[in-house]
Coordinates of C-alpha atoms and ligand atoms in Angstrom, one line a residue:
M1 CA -66.9 52.1 -110.5
D2 CA -64.2 54.3 -111.6
E3 CA -61.7 53.8 -114.8
D4 CA -58.9 53.1 -112.2
K5 CA -60.5 50.1 -110.6
V6 CA -61.6 48.7 -113.5
R7 CA -58.4 48.5 -115.0
K8 CA -56.6 47.2 -111.7
K9 CA -59.1 44.7 -111.4
Q10 CA -58.8 43.5 -115.0
A11 CA -54.8 43.3 -114.6
G12 CA -55.3 40.9 -112.1
L13 CA -57.7 38.3 -113.5
L14 CA -57.0 34.6 -114.2
V15 CA -59.1 32.2 -116.3
M16 CA -58.8 28.7 -115.4
K17 CA -60.3 25.9 -117.7
F18 CA -60.8 22.5 -116.1
G19 CA -61.2 19.6 -119.1
G20 CA -63.5 16.5 -118.8
T21 CA -61.3 14.3 -116.5
S22 CA -60.3 17.4 -114.2
V23 CA -64.3 17.7 -113.5
G24 CA -65.2 14.0 -114.0
S25 CA -65.8 12.6 -110.6
S26 CA -66.4 13.8 -107.3
G27 CA -62.8 13.1 -106.4
A28 CA -61.7 15.4 -109.3
I29 CA -64.2 18.2 -108.8
T30 CA -62.9 18.5 -105.3
Q31 CA -59.5 18.8 -106.3
A32 CA -60.8 21.3 -108.8
A33 CA -62.2 23.0 -106.4
R34 CA -59.1 23.5 -104.2
I35 CA -57.2 24.7 -107.0
V36 CA -59.5 27.4 -107.8
Q37 CA -59.7 28.3 -103.9
D38 CA -55.8 28.5 -104.1
E39 CA -55.8 30.5 -106.9
Y40 CA -58.3 32.9 -105.4
A41 CA -55.9 33.6 -102.9
N42 CA -53.3 34.6 -105.1
W43 CA -55.1 36.4 -107.9
Q44 CA -57.7 39.5 -107.5
D45 CA -60.0 37.8 -109.5
V46 CA -60.8 34.2 -111.2
V47 CA -63.1 32.8 -113.8
V48 CA -63.7 29.4 -114.0
V49 CA -64.6 27.5 -116.9
V50 CA -65.9 23.6 -117.0
S51 CA -66.3 20.8 -119.2
A52 CA -68.7 18.3 -118.7
M53 CA -67.8 15.4 -116.9
S54 CA -65.7 12.7 -118.9
G55 CA -67.8 10.9 -120.9
V56 CA -71.0 13.1 -120.9
T57 CA -70.6 14.4 -124.3
D58 CA -70.3 11.3 -126.0
T59 CA -73.2 9.8 -123.9
L60 CA -75.2 12.8 -124.8
I61 CA -74.7 12.2 -128.6
A62 CA -75.3 8.6 -128.3
C63 CA -78.6 9.8 -126.9
A64 CA -79.5 12.0 -129.6
K65 CA -78.2 9.4 -132.0
S66 CA -80.3 6.3 -130.5
A67 CA -83.4 8.7 -130.4
V68 CA -83.1 9.5 -134.2
A69 CA -82.4 6.2 -135.1
G70 CA -85.7 4.7 -133.1
N71 CA -83.9 2.7 -130.4
Q72 CA -86.1 4.2 -127.5
E73 CA -85.0 1.7 -124.7
T74 CA -81.2 2.7 -125.6
Y75 CA -81.5 6.5 -125.3
I76 CA -83.9 6.0 -122.1
D77 CA -81.3 3.9 -120.6
L78 CA -78.5 6.5 -121.6
V79 CA -80.4 9.6 -120.2
H80 CA -80.7 7.7 -117.0
T81 CA -76.9 6.8 -117.1
V82 CA -76.3 10.5 -117.5
Q83 CA -78.5 11.4 -114.3
E84 CA -77.0 8.5 -112.4
K85 CA -73.6 9.8 -112.6
H86 CA -74.5 13.4 -112.0
Q87 CA -76.4 12.2 -108.8
A88 CA -73.8 9.8 -107.6
V89 CA -71.1 12.5 -107.7
V90 CA -73.7 15.2 -106.2
D91 CA -74.1 12.9 -103.2
E92 CA -70.3 12.0 -102.9
L93 CA -69.6 15.5 -102.4
M94 CA -71.6 15.9 -99.4
I95 CA -73.2 19.3 -99.9
E96 CA -75.0 20.5 -96.9
L97 CA -78.7 20.1 -97.2
E98 CA -80.3 23.3 -98.5
L99 CA -77.6 23.7 -101.1
K100 CA -77.7 20.1 -102.3
L101 CA -81.7 20.4 -102.6
K102 CA -81.4 23.7 -104.8
L103 CA -78.9 22.0 -106.9
Q104 CA -80.9 18.7 -107.5
E105 CA -83.9 21.0 -108.5
E106 CA -81.7 22.5 -111.2
L107 CA -80.4 19.3 -112.4
A108 CA -83.5 17.9 -112.4
T109 CA -84.8 20.4 -114.9
L110 CA -81.8 19.6 -117.1
F111 CA -82.3 16.1 -116.8
E112 CA -86.0 16.5 -118.0
A113 CA -85.1 19.0 -120.8
L114 CA -82.6 16.2 -122.1
R115 CA -85.6 13.7 -122.1
S116 CA -88.1 15.7 -123.8
L117 CA -85.3 16.8 -126.5
C118 CA -84.8 13.1 -126.8
Q119 CA -88.1 12.5 -127.2
G120 CA -88.9 14.9 -129.7
I121 CA -86.0 13.8 -131.6
H122 CA -87.3 10.3 -131.4
I123 CA -91.1 11.1 -132.5
M124 CA -89.8 13.6 -135.3
G125 CA -87.2 10.9 -136.7
E126 CA -84.9 13.9 -137.1
L127 CA -81.5 15.0 -135.6
T128 CA -80.6 18.5 -137.0
P129 CA -77.1 20.2 -136.1
R130 CA -79.2 22.7 -134.3
G131 CA -80.9 19.9 -132.1
M132 CA -77.6 17.9 -131.4
D133 CA -76.1 21.3 -129.9
A134 CA -79.2 21.5 -127.8
V135 CA -78.7 18.0 -126.5
V136 CA -74.9 18.1 -126.1
S137 CA -74.9 21.5 -124.5
L138 CA -76.6 19.9 -121.4
G139 CA -73.3 18.4 -120.1
E140 CA -71.6 21.4 -119.4
R141 CA -74.8 23.1 -118.1
M142 CA -75.4 20.7 -115.4
N143 CA -71.6 20.5 -114.5
A144 CA -71.2 24.1 -114.0
R145 CA -74.1 24.0 -111.4
V146 CA -72.1 21.0 -109.7
V147 CA -68.7 23.0 -109.6
S148 CA -70.3 26.0 -108.5
A149 CA -72.1 24.5 -105.7
L150 CA -69.1 22.9 -104.3
L151 CA -67.2 26.2 -104.0
Q152 CA -70.3 27.7 -102.4
Q153 CA -70.2 24.8 -99.9
N154 CA -66.4 25.6 -99.3
G155 CA -67.2 28.8 -98.3
F156 CA -66.8 31.0 -101.6
A157 CA -69.3 33.1 -103.4
S158 CA -69.9 31.6 -107.0
R159 CA -72.1 31.6 -109.5
A160 CA -72.9 28.9 -112.3
V161 CA -73.0 31.0 -115.5
E162 CA -74.4 30.0 -119.0
A163 CA -71.9 31.1 -122.0
T164 CA -75.2 31.3 -123.7
S165 CA -75.5 34.6 -122.3
L166 CA -71.7 35.8 -123.0
I167 CA -70.6 34.0 -126.4
I168 CA -72.5 35.0 -129.3
T169 CA -72.0 33.1 -132.5
D170 CA -72.9 32.7 -136.3
D171 CA -75.7 29.7 -137.0
T172 CA -72.8 27.2 -137.9
F173 CA -74.5 24.8 -135.4
Q174 CA -71.8 22.1 -134.0
H175 CA -68.7 24.5 -135.3
A176 CA -70.3 28.0 -134.7
H177 CA -67.8 30.8 -135.1
P178 CA -68.0 33.7 -132.1
I179 CA -69.0 37.2 -133.2
M180 CA -66.2 38.8 -131.4
E181 CA -67.0 42.2 -130.2
F182 CA -70.6 41.7 -129.7
S183 CA -69.4 38.8 -127.4
R184 CA -67.2 40.8 -125.6
S185 CA -69.6 43.4 -124.6
K186 CA -71.9 41.0 -123.5
T187 CA -69.3 38.9 -121.4
R188 CA -68.0 42.1 -119.7
A189 CA -71.7 43.3 -119.0
A190 CA -72.5 40.1 -117.3
L191 CA -69.4 38.6 -115.4
Q192 CA -67.7 42.4 -114.6
P193 CA -70.5 43.0 -111.9
L194 CA -70.1 39.4 -110.6
L195 CA -66.4 40.0 -110.2
G196 CA -66.8 43.2 -108.5
D197 CA -68.9 41.4 -106.0
H198 CA -66.2 38.8 -105.2
I199 CA -68.4 36.2 -107.1
I200 CA -66.4 33.4 -108.8
P201 CA -68.3 32.6 -111.8
V202 CA -68.2 28.8 -113.2
V203 CA -69.0 29.4 -116.8
T204 CA -70.0 26.5 -119.1
G205 CA -67.4 25.7 -121.9
F206 CA -68.0 24.8 -125.3
I207 CA -71.6 26.0 -125.8
A208 CA -72.6 29.3 -126.9
A209 CA -75.7 30.8 -128.8
N210 CA -76.4 32.7 -132.1
R211 CA -78.2 35.9 -132.0
E212 CA -81.5 34.5 -131.7
G213 CA -80.5 33.1 -128.1
I214 CA -80.6 29.5 -129.8
T215 CA -77.8 27.2 -128.0
T216 CA -74.8 26.6 -130.5
T217 CA -71.5 24.9 -129.7
L218 CA -67.6 25.6 -130.6
G219 CA -66.8 21.9 -131.8
R220 CA -65.6 18.9 -130.0
G221 CA -63.0 19.8 -127.2
G222 CA -64.5 23.5 -127.3
S223 CA -63.8 24.5 -123.5
D224 CA -60.4 25.4 -124.5
Y225 CA -61.5 27.8 -126.9
T226 CA -64.2 29.5 -124.2
A227 CA -61.4 29.9 -121.7
A228 CA -59.4 31.7 -124.3
L229 CA -62.3 33.9 -125.5
L230 CA -63.3 34.8 -121.9
G231 CA -59.6 35.6 -121.5
D232 CA -59.5 38.0 -124.3
F233 CA -62.7 39.6 -123.6
L234 CA -61.7 40.3 -120.1
D235 CA -58.4 41.4 -120.3
A236 CA -57.2 38.3 -118.4
R237 CA -53.6 38.2 -117.2
E238 CA -53.0 34.6 -117.9
V239 CA -55.1 31.5 -119.1
W240 CA -54.4 28.2 -117.6
T241 CA -56.1 25.1 -118.7
W242 CA -56.4 22.3 -116.5
T243 CA -56.1 18.6 -117.8
D244 CA -55.1 14.9 -117.1
V245 CA -51.4 15.2 -118.2
D246 CA -48.6 17.5 -117.0
G247 CA -48.7 19.7 -120.1
V248 CA -48.1 19.8 -123.6
M249 CA -45.8 16.7 -124.6
T250 CA -43.4 15.8 -127.4
A251 CA -46.1 13.2 -128.5
D252 CA -49.7 11.9 -127.4
P253 CA -48.3 10.0 -124.5
R254 CA -50.9 7.2 -125.4
T255 CA -48.8 6.2 -128.5
V256 CA -45.5 7.2 -127.3
P257 CA -44.8 6.4 -123.7
E258 CA -41.8 8.0 -123.4
A259 CA -43.1 11.6 -124.6
R260 CA -41.9 14.5 -122.6
V261 CA -43.6 17.7 -121.3
I262 CA -42.3 20.8 -123.1
P263 CA -42.0 23.3 -120.8
E264 CA -42.4 26.5 -123.2
L265 CA -43.8 26.7 -126.5
T266 CA -44.7 29.4 -128.8
Y267 CA -48.4 30.2 -129.9
N268 CA -47.5 29.5 -133.5
E269 CA -46.0 25.8 -132.6
V270 CA -48.9 24.9 -130.4
S271 CA -51.3 26.1 -133.2
E272 CA -49.7 24.1 -135.5
M273 CA -49.8 21.2 -132.9
A274 CA -53.6 21.4 -132.1
Y275 CA -54.5 21.7 -136.2
F276 CA -52.5 18.7 -136.8
G277 CA -54.1 16.7 -134.3
A278 CA -52.9 17.0 -130.6
K279 CA -56.0 16.9 -128.8
V280 CA -54.6 18.7 -125.7
L281 CA -55.8 22.0 -127.4
H282 CA -58.9 22.9 -129.3
P283 CA -57.2 24.1 -132.5
Q284 CA -59.0 27.8 -132.1
T285 CA -58.0 28.3 -128.8
I286 CA -54.6 30.2 -129.7
R287 CA -56.3 32.8 -131.8
P288 CA -57.8 35.1 -128.9
V289 CA -54.8 34.7 -126.6
V290 CA -52.2 35.6 -129.5
E291 CA -53.6 38.6 -130.5
R292 CA -53.5 40.3 -126.6
E293 CA -50.2 38.4 -126.0
I294 CA -51.8 36.5 -123.0
P295 CA -49.9 33.7 -121.8
L296 CA -51.6 30.5 -121.9
W297 CA -50.6 27.7 -119.4
V298 CA -51.7 23.9 -119.7
K299 CA -51.6 22.1 -116.4
N300 CA -52.3 18.8 -114.6
T301 CA -55.0 18.8 -112.4
F302 CA -53.7 15.7 -110.7
N303 CA -50.1 16.8 -110.3
P304 CA -50.8 20.8 -109.5
I305 CA -47.6 21.5 -108.2
F306 CA -45.8 20.5 -111.9
P307 CA -45.6 23.8 -113.7
G308 CA -46.8 22.4 -116.9
T309 CA -46.5 24.3 -120.2
R310 CA -46.1 28.0 -121.1
I311 CA -47.3 29.0 -124.3
D312 CA -46.6 32.5 -125.4
G313 CA -45.1 34.6 -128.2
S314 CA -41.6 34.7 -127.0
S315 CA -39.0 33.3 -129.4
E316 CA -37.1 31.5 -126.7
T317 CA -38.1 28.1 -127.8
E318 CA -37.0 28.6 -131.5
R319 CA -33.6 26.8 -130.3
G320 CA -35.3 23.3 -130.6
R321 CA -35.4 22.1 -134.4
I322 CA -38.4 19.6 -134.1
T323 CA -40.2 20.0 -130.7
A324 CA -43.4 17.7 -131.0
V325 CA -45.0 14.9 -133.6
T326 CA -48.7 14.6 -133.8
A327 CA -51.3 12.6 -136.0
I328 CA -54.7 13.2 -137.4
R329 CA -56.5 9.7 -137.9
G330 CA -59.8 8.6 -140.2
L331 CA -58.5 10.2 -143.2
S332 CA -58.5 9.6 -146.8
L333 CA -56.3 10.6 -149.9
I334 CA -57.9 11.9 -153.1
T335 CA -55.9 11.8 -155.9
V336 CA -56.7 13.5 -159.5
E337 CA -54.3 12.7 -162.0
G338 CA -53.7 12.7 -165.8
R339 CA -50.8 13.8 -168.3
G340 CA -53.3 16.2 -170.0
M341 CA -53.7 18.2 -166.9
L342 CA -50.3 19.8 -167.5
G343 CA -50.9 23.3 -168.2
V344 CA -54.5 23.5 -168.3
P345 CA -55.4 26.4 -165.9
G346 CA -57.9 26.1 -163.3
I347 CA -57.8 22.7 -162.3
A348 CA -57.0 22.9 -158.7
A349 CA -59.3 26.1 -158.1
R350 CA -62.1 23.8 -159.6
T351 CA -61.5 20.8 -157.9
F352 CA -61.3 22.5 -154.6
A353 CA -64.5 24.5 -155.6
A354 CA -66.3 21.2 -155.9
V355 CA -64.8 19.9 -152.4
A356 CA -66.1 23.2 -150.7
R357 CA -69.5 22.5 -151.9
H358 CA -69.5 19.3 -149.8
E359 CA -68.2 21.6 -147.1
A360 CA -65.5 18.8 -146.5
S361 CA -62.4 20.4 -144.8
V362 CA -59.0 19.6 -146.7
L363 CA -56.4 19.0 -144.5
M364 CA -53.3 18.9 -146.7
I365 CA -52.7 19.5 -150.0
S366 CA -49.7 18.1 -152.2
Q367 CA -49.1 19.3 -156.0
S368 CA -46.7 17.1 -158.2
S369 CA -43.9 19.7 -159.7
S370 CA -44.8 18.3 -163.1
E371 CA -48.6 19.0 -162.5
Q372 CA -49.8 15.4 -163.6
S373 CA -51.5 15.2 -160.1
I374 CA -52.8 17.1 -157.3
C375 CA -53.7 15.2 -154.1
F376 CA -55.4 16.3 -150.9
V377 CA -56.6 14.8 -147.5
I378 CA -60.2 15.0 -146.3
P379 CA -61.8 13.2 -143.4
S380 CA -63.0 9.5 -144.3
D381 CA -66.8 10.2 -144.1
M382 CA -66.6 12.6 -146.7
E383 CA -64.7 10.4 -149.2
A384 CA -67.6 9.3 -151.3
A385 CA -69.2 12.5 -151.5
V386 CA -66.0 14.3 -152.5
L387 CA -65.0 11.8 -155.0
Q388 CA -68.4 12.2 -156.8
A389 CA -68.3 15.7 -156.8
V390 CA -64.9 16.1 -158.4
E391 CA -65.7 13.6 -161.1
D392 CA -68.9 15.6 -161.9
E393 CA -67.0 18.4 -162.0
M394 CA -64.3 17.1 -164.2
A395 CA -66.5 15.0 -166.7
L396 CA -65.4 16.8 -169.2
E397 CA -61.6 16.2 -168.8
L398 CA -62.4 12.4 -168.1
T399 CA -64.0 12.1 -171.4
R400 CA -61.1 13.6 -173.0
R401 CA -58.7 11.7 -170.9
D402 CA -57.0 15.2 -170.2
I403 CA -57.7 13.7 -166.3
D404 CA -57.2 9.5 -166.3
R405 CA -58.7 9.2 -163.1
V406 CA -59.9 10.6 -159.7
W407 CA -59.3 7.8 -157.1
A408 CA -59.2 7.9 -153.2
Q409 CA -56.5 5.7 -150.9
P410 CA -58.9 5.3 -147.5
D411 CA -57.2 4.5 -144.0
V412 CA -54.7 7.0 -144.2
V413 CA -53.2 9.5 -141.3
I414 CA -51.2 12.4 -141.2
V415 CA -48.2 12.6 -139.2
T416 CA -46.5 16.1 -138.5
A417 CA -43.3 17.1 -137.1
I418 CA -43.6 20.4 -135.6
G419 CA -40.8 23.1 -134.6
A420 CA -40.4 26.7 -134.6
G421 CA -36.8 25.9 -135.0
M422 CA -37.0 24.2 -138.6
R423 CA -37.1 27.5 -140.0
Q424 CA -33.6 28.4 -139.6
T425 CA -32.4 24.4 -139.7
P426 CA -31.5 23.0 -143.0
G427 CA -31.7 19.3 -143.5
V428 CA -34.4 18.5 -141.0
S429 CA -36.6 17.0 -143.4
A430 CA -33.6 14.7 -144.7
H431 CA -33.4 13.7 -140.8
L432 CA -37.1 13.1 -140.8
F433 CA -37.1 11.2 -144.2
G434 CA -34.3 9.2 -143.1
A435 CA -35.7 8.2 -140.0
L436 CA -38.9 6.9 -141.6
G437 CA -36.8 5.2 -144.2
K438 CA -34.9 3.1 -141.4
E439 CA -37.9 1.5 -140.6
N440 CA -39.3 1.1 -144.2
I441 CA -42.5 3.4 -143.8
N442 CA -43.6 4.2 -147.0
V443 CA -44.5 7.9 -147.3
I444 CA -47.5 8.4 -149.7
A445 CA -47.3 12.2 -149.8
I446 CA -45.6 15.4 -148.2
A447 CA -46.5 18.7 -147.4
Q448 CA -44.7 21.9 -145.7
G449 CA -46.4 24.3 -144.0
S450 CA -46.0 27.4 -145.7
S451 CA -45.0 29.0 -142.3
E452 CA -42.3 26.4 -142.2
F453 CA -43.2 25.3 -138.7
S454 CA -44.3 21.9 -139.6
I455 CA -43.8 19.0 -142.2
S456 CA -46.7 16.6 -142.6
V457 CA -46.1 13.0 -144.3
V458 CA -49.3 11.1 -145.0
V459 CA -48.7 7.3 -144.5
A460 CA -51.0 4.2 -144.3
A461 CA -53.3 3.9 -140.7
A462 CA -51.3 0.5 -140.2
D463 CA -48.0 2.5 -140.2
A464 CA -48.7 5.5 -138.2
D465 CA -48.0 4.8 -134.8
Q466 CA -44.5 3.3 -135.7
A467 CA -44.2 6.5 -137.9
V468 CA -44.7 8.8 -134.7
R469 CA -42.9 6.6 -132.5
Q470 CA -39.8 6.6 -134.9
I471 CA -39.9 10.3 -135.7
H472 CA -40.2 11.0 -131.8
K473 CA -37.2 8.3 -131.1
E474 CA -34.8 9.4 -133.7
V475 CA -35.7 13.3 -134.4
I476 CA -37.0 14.6 -131.3
C477 CA -35.2 12.6 -128.6
N478 CA -32.0 13.0 -130.7
E479 CA -32.5 16.6 -130.9
L480 CA -33.3 17.2 -127.2
S481 CA -30.5 14.9 -126.1
E482 CA -27.7 16.9 -127.9
Ligands
LIG501 P1 -59.7 17.5 -121.4 O1 -60.8 17.2 -120.9 O2 -58.6 18.1 -120.3 O3 -59.9 18.8 -122.3 P2 -58.6 16.0 -123.6 O4 -58.9 14.7 -123.6 O5 -59.5 17.1 -124.6 O6 -58.4 16.6 -122.0 O7 -57.2 16.6 -123.8 C1 -56.0 15.8 -122.9 C2 -55.5 14.6 -123.6 O8 -54.9 14.8 -124.8 C3 -54.2 13.8 -122.8 O9 -55.2 12.9 -122.2 C4 -53.6 13.1 -124.2 O10 -54.2 12.1 -124.1 C5 -53.9 13.8 -125.4 N1 -52.8 14.5 -126.3 C6 -52.5 14.1 -127.5 N2 -51.8 14.7 -127.8 C7 -50.8 15.5 -126.8 C8 -49.9 16.1 -126.4 N3 -48.9 16.4 -127.7 N4 -49.6 16.5 -125.5 C9 -50.3 16.2 -124.3 N5 -51.5 15.5 -124.5 C10 -51.7 15.1 -125.5
LIG502 N1 -67.3 18.5 -123.5 C1 -67.3 18.7 -124.7 C2 -66.3 17.4 -125.6 O1 -66.2 16.7 -125.1 C3 -66.0 19.8 -124.7 C4 -64.8 19.7 -123.8 O2 -64.5 18.8 -123.2 O3 -63.7 20.9 -124.4 O4 -66.1 17.9 -126.6
LIG503 MG1 -59.9 18.8 -124.4

């Protein structure tokens, strides 16, 4: 194919990703296929990325966990549940016999793989991150085949493609990092010939492989990231993620029923939202698209005529002050405190080095200006290990009473207010703290992102929902209606 043709083709590529609910039943898959077919008429090329059916990844995790725990009956039941769910969907899709038999055969191989992986885990009594990735990858591998078969049934040339042959990562099983240039050439080599032959690839989201070809995954919710990576590698014109809400909203609609769709957001804002807990996009999704300035849309599979949210690099949205409020739950606040810390160099560095040795991710840090305490937030499941690590590191300072104590406050939540416009707007924090004060919500710690796109507060888990609603009501709605 000559250069010109390649360039023309690439300019018209759309990557569309369908999340778990959007491909979680025969009805949803039918709807998703309709959307793909409609857009295929508008775009020169379409690449589809699919998640596992909703609930399947969780069930696969439960399979592996019950296998390692020795609960044979439970894992066999769960494997059966996964199998039945897929079989029922395939039956309901009314695929013609030959295609259906081929699909069933492919699925049967994957059910068998699941069964033997779980049996292996059960016999060995060991579940490694690598073993877990092998198990959880099966949900996407099954569903890509189902979705592709329906497109074929509807008369479109399509092929299920395993992202293990496209996205190559390091060995960090469960949270793998793509090796970008290598993945780019693998992706182009595998997908461009299909696109050239007018075949719609249906790629497994979430999964990848290391250099040895062993399956890895990109972290929970990683299919969004897959779509953005493919968009980057294939020079897509746009990336659309189809989900079960009308777009990115001012707050999680499950906590704040009055939350509204945000029509336009900047990459920075949405990155901050995803980092601070808005589940609607995987936190890594923005990185590949921002570098190439590829617009990203979040749309609702079940309301496709609604435009959704457009995310790009324009500064248009900086008008608003606080755009959204998010929450990260299941956290503990660790405090290192003591009068003797004042002026002792290196306490912070040593504290975080001790934490890093346990691979605990620190979500937020706040230090009092008097230097008498440092506090930071970590996932609760790391609390005991991190406390111990910091105490060991500071053993001498603790004996000398330079540090009085290292302690944890469990059950805290980080609530974050986000908005690119905060930057030029004085008084935003005052407004936010005023809103929380009105409801007597106790703020345990505060941090402002260095980018000034966000302000985070730590509150007790019991106050979290009220804090989110209060910020939404007093700060976001007031701003929007002004
Ligand atoms: P998918 O499987 O399509 O990727 P997810 O469940 O991962 O869907 O993400 C969509 C969900 O994210 C929504 O159903 C919603 O409950 C939740 N969510 C949390 N915060 C937000 C937000 N700010 N805007 C939109 N949805 C949000
Ligand atoms: N199926 C995976 C998960 O549930 C990936 C995704 O849905 O994006 O985490
Ligand atoms: Mg998701």
